[in-house]
Amino acid sequence: MSTVAEIFQTMEYGPAPESDKEVLSWLGKHERVFGHYIGGAWTEPGQLFDVMNPATSKVIARVTNGTKADVDAAVAAARAALPEWKGLAPHARARFLYALARGVQKHSRLLAVLESMDNGKSIRETRDIDIPLVARHFYHHAGWAQLLDSEFAGYEAIGVVGQIIPWNFPLLMLAWKIAPALAAGNTIILKPAEFTPLTALCFAEIAHEAGIPAGVINIVNGHGETGAAIVEHADVDKIAFTGSTEVGRIIRKATAGSGKKLSLELGGKSPFIVYEDADLDSVVEGVVDAIWFNQGQVCCAGSRLLVQEGVAERLVAKLRARMEKLRVGSPLDKAVDMGAIVAPVQLERIRGLVQQGVSEGATMWQPSWACPTEGCFYPPTLFTDVQPSSTIAQVEIFGPVLVTMTFRTPEESVALANNTPYGLAASIWTESINLALDIAPKIKAGVVWVNSTNLFDAAAGFGGYRESGFGREGGREGMWEYVKRAHGRRAPKSAERAGVAGAAVHQASATPAAASAPSSAGLPPIDRTPKLFIGGKQARPDQGYTRRIVSPSGVVVGESPEGNRKDIRNAVEAAHAAAKSWARATGHNRGQILYYIAENLSTRAREFATRIDEMTGCGARRAKQEVDVSISRLFTYAAWADKYDGAVHSVPIRGVAIAMNEPVGVIGVACPDEHPLLGLISLAAPAMATGNATVVIPSQSFPLAATDFYSVLETSDVPAGVINIVTGDKDALVKVLAEHDGVEAVWYFGARDGVRATELASASNMKRTWATWHERDWLDADDGEGREFLRAATQVKNIWVPYGE
Ligand code: NDP
């Protein structure tokens, strides 16, 4: 025992252990063996797997591995509970969510200790961060439940939702998933990660106590196969997943064409950018939070430290000094900074990647002290002399390992920051608010923290760009993931081309049309062979083949070019060249151009109506209506162009979280076959209004309204490349778009097979898809325009800006 005088001399920390008594008694109550929680009751334990405390390597419980039959039972329970839960008055659901928040708060110490023992994270974090945020999520979403009818009018719950979560924030990820789903009126099957199922099971008990109706929340434990059974279950309406990009890609493919709504929160390699005017002492504390919080097992960890050259040496020296003072040890010790890595396999993975970094020539540095040898511990690690292309600079290490690189100018910092397939988060450190707010929009990431890092709140959306996934969790933007439109959905069409008067005959042909319809004067018509529209110019197709367009009555109306892979590639290139400056154009400017298109279209309204009637045989009245609605639709998006505002979220910091709607980038659009003009305008206009560049594949059967539209675009000041049009075989062309790494999103309106193929191909770079085979009334303003379209064309970036001295 040290004396007080000695302690004053050494200033050593003594042990400050948190008691595990309550947890041991809770585990004992269950005899340390757990079944699943299905239909409001515990199932009998089945085949068991061990749950280990990674800090001690001791088995603390055994949990049932979910079978397909277990998943079936859970889905059936959720389905049975759905009508009543969904039918509850918003206030009633708000009361239940409120009860969950209170339950979590009442049991917060038990949950915090259990989480530490199950996961290895420090009690300081579970007690002060994880569990309070869990409660906050339920409170916040009790609010959305209360406001659902007014704030999400016209929308309803999606149905039965499958949720699969990882091990790094076990209870917090549960809350992020369950709270919005329940608030919107969905019922749930949740699978915790196999390493960390215990707090979810404890939560099931809390939910039971709170009186959540049987079947509304079902917890099924298990491995990856159990997760796969949920993903593949035919009676699940939506999948929400957090985990690795690799598994996210598997899930994207497995759900392709199923009609299941999908949100994915995947990996990251987030930049932590330090400019030379930054307060370096704050930066050091920021880095500690960015990469050593939760042992670096954080999807948005600031794992790439990018430092402006002039201050790099000073910062690295300060960091090393700080690292010497970090304390790694028992997660239940209240004075410990870092706990244990979740499992031996993760520890091995970290060791392997660090070894690879060393063998690729980077300089590795670790503090002089040693980690405990019992359990899965790994010291904070710093790499310098790192090449941007090296493995450790590109691969998510998911451990306490920081790689450092330097840059000279702000432009270089942006290039380096975006040099990753991921796009989850970024931190920007500078005393210049001008610089910070200039850089934030340039970083491709869903969350940007200014002079701060790893800030989360239920009121602010969280989620990625690019291969970090899509969809948001938290805030109003997160609620959209759990609702669908309550009307305007009709039975699936039997065939894609149904709904338009008669089916047109069309075939690709290498020879010119044999005979075109003679004009009323009996003279042969003047040949009009359209081209493609790429980069603001009418471009000859690569192959020179054309497709004959024949009306329902068998008259050849004209020809359209048969675009191919190469034409699409050229169009994507043109779109890319235009995307940046179009995104920067003001909303007013974009709106003016949309008005100009409407004006030029209206002067040729009669001609377009005639063309539509000729192709589709819909009749003069319907054709005129289509043109009129097209003009009105252009007005709608001209109006929206400067009004699709973001938000300032009320987060509990002294500062603001600015939620900005950013364009997705280059969007590939496969238009519906029906309404050849209106379908194209309904999709291209919202994309344009929000600052995207598009590559559009118009109606395959009736493309001539689109080819006639080129000259409208040419006379309307549309910058070259903002809209590109490639006619031809829709499914073949959209496949090229969906597989193209330079395309950020693909929209597909057509047959179910096409939806499936599009969603499958999109997994290559995890691009966003909006693919549907459901019939839509394009003439109806409720169904054919509005926020649904604007949301698909944008992604939300949350920029956290603390203020004050
Ligand atoms: P996974 O992505 O494998 O696991 C996440 C969840 O998905 C777990 O519940 C897992 O079950 C489940 N799962 C696994 N395979 C399937 C499948 N085919 N279908 C449905 N569900 C499935 O992450 P890991 O735990 O294996 O970690 C590996 C790496 O992933 C880490 O090193 C890290 O790089 C990254 N990762 C990223 C996270 C993030 O938040 N972005 C979180 C966790 C990991 P089970 O636990 O039984 O495997």
Tab-separated table of C-alpha atoms and ligand atoms in Angstrom, residues 49 164-169 173 191-196 222-232 241-248 250-251 265-268 297-300 346 349 396-398 422 424, ligand 1:
chain	number	residue	atom	x	y	z
A	49	PHE	CA	-21.910	-20.510	-28.604
A	164	ILE	CA	-28.109	-6.552	-38.312
A	165	ILE	CA	-25.561	-4.815	-36.144
A	166	PRO	CA	-21.841	-5.068	-35.381
A	167	TRP	CA	-19.908	-5.459	-32.185
A	168	ASN	CA	-18.192	-2.099	-31.813
A	169	PHE	CA	-21.124	-0.210	-30.227
A	173	MET	CA	-26.181	0.434	-32.731
A	191	LYS	CA	-29.483	-9.761	-34.786
A	192	PRO	CA	-26.656	-8.586	-32.541
A	193	ALA	CA	-23.059	-9.463	-33.442
A	194	GLU	CA	-21.953	-12.871	-32.211
A	195	PHE	CA	-19.122	-11.322	-30.134
A	196	THR	CA	-21.439	-8.973	-28.242
A	222	GLY	CA	-26.312	-15.944	-34.131
A	223	HIS	CA	-23.531	-15.787	-36.664
A	224	GLY	CA	-23.330	-14.476	-40.195
A	225	GLU	CA	-25.640	-17.255	-41.450
A	226	THR	CA	-28.378	-16.106	-39.099
A	227	GLY	CA	-27.951	-12.599	-40.500
A	228	ALA	CA	-28.116	-13.993	-44.020
A	229	ALA	CA	-31.362	-15.829	-43.182
A	230	ILE	CA	-32.904	-12.511	-42.104
A	231	VAL	CA	-31.650	-10.768	-45.233
A	232	GLU	CA	-33.032	-13.470	-47.502
A	241	PHE	CA	-27.204	-3.131	-41.677
A	242	THR	CA	-24.101	-1.757	-40.029
A	243	GLY	CA	-20.805	-3.544	-40.509
A	244	SER	CA	-18.085	-4.162	-43.035
A	245	THR	CA	-18.303	-3.030	-46.651
A	246	GLU	CA	-17.634	-6.639	-47.659
A	247	VAL	CA	-20.796	-7.924	-45.956
A	248	GLY	CA	-22.689	-4.809	-47.070
A	250	ILE	CA	-23.155	-9.326	-50.067
A	251	ILE	CA	-26.407	-7.906	-48.662
A	265	GLU	CA	-23.695	1.903	-42.781
A	266	LEU	CA	-20.308	0.488	-43.710
A	267	GLY	CA	-16.626	1.012	-43.181
A	268	GLY	CA	-14.438	4.073	-43.453
A	297	GLN	CA	-12.835	0.132	-33.491
A	298	VAL	CA	-15.015	2.901	-34.841
A	299	CYS	CA	-16.344	3.028	-38.397
A	300	CYS	CA	-15.763	6.797	-38.547
A	346	GLN	CA	-9.576	-8.855	-34.530
A	349	ARG	CA	-6.031	-8.736	-37.953
A	396	GLU	CA	-9.714	-0.012	-42.626
A	397	ILE	CA	-7.551	-1.384	-39.788
A	398	PHE	CA	-10.295	-1.117	-37.163
A	422	TYR	CA	-14.894	5.319	-48.498
A	424	LEU	CA	-18.021	8.239	-43.946
B	1	NDP	P1	-19.237	-7.973	-40.290
B	1	NDP	O1	-19.603	-6.975	-41.310
B	1	NDP	O2	-18.889	-9.337	-40.716
B	1	NDP	O3	-20.400	-8.122	-39.205
B	1	NDP	C1	-21.448	-7.215	-38.958
B	1	NDP	C2	-22.730	-7.976	-38.674
B	1	NDP	O4	-23.187	-8.692	-39.834
B	1	NDP	C3	-22.600	-9.047	-37.596
B	1	NDP	O5	-23.795	-9.119	-36.880
B	1	NDP	C4	-22.386	-10.279	-38.433
B	1	NDP	O6	-22.647	-11.462	-37.741
B	1	NDP	C5	-23.345	-10.073	-39.562
B	1	NDP	N1	-23.054	-10.824	-40.782
B	1	NDP	C6	-21.893	-11.394	-41.185
B	1	NDP	N2	-22.038	-11.972	-42.393
B	1	NDP	C7	-23.317	-11.747	-42.779
B	1	NDP	C8	-24.078	-12.077	-43.938
B	1	NDP	N3	-23.549	-12.725	-44.966
B	1	NDP	N4	-25.364	-11.688	-44.004
B	1	NDP	C9	-25.918	-11.001	-42.995
B	1	NDP	N5	-25.253	-10.674	-41.881
B	1	NDP	C10	-23.966	-11.019	-41.769
B	1	NDP	O7	-18.048	-7.395	-39.449
B	1	NDP	P2	-17.016	-8.230	-38.578
B	1	NDP	O8	-17.566	-8.330	-37.244
B	1	NDP	O9	-16.625	-9.527	-39.201
B	1	NDP	O10	-15.742	-7.301	-38.614
B	1	NDP	C11	-14.839	-7.369	-39.719
B	1	NDP	C12	-14.380	-6.009	-40.125
B	1	NDP	O11	-15.495	-5.241	-40.518
B	1	NDP	C13	-13.730	-5.182	-39.051
B	1	NDP	O12	-12.383	-5.452	-38.881
B	1	NDP	C14	-13.973	-3.812	-39.559
B	1	NDP	O13	-12.997	-3.482	-40.506
B	1	NDP	C15	-15.313	-3.891	-40.217
B	1	NDP	N6	-16.410	-3.436	-39.355
B	1	NDP	C16	-16.950	-2.229	-39.599
B	1	NDP	C17	-17.952	-1.752	-38.786
B	1	NDP	C18	-18.579	-0.442	-39.013
B	1	NDP	O14	-19.278	0.065	-38.145
B	1	NDP	N7	-18.422	0.162	-40.153
B	1	NDP	C19	-18.439	-2.491	-37.636
B	1	NDP	C20	-17.850	-3.792	-37.501
B	1	NDP	C21	-16.873	-4.210	-38.331
B	1	NDP	P3	-21.445	-12.091	-36.873
B	1	NDP	O15	-21.167	-11.153	-35.776
B	1	NDP	O16	-21.969	-13.359	-36.373
B	1	NDP	O17	-20.308	-12.252	-37.826
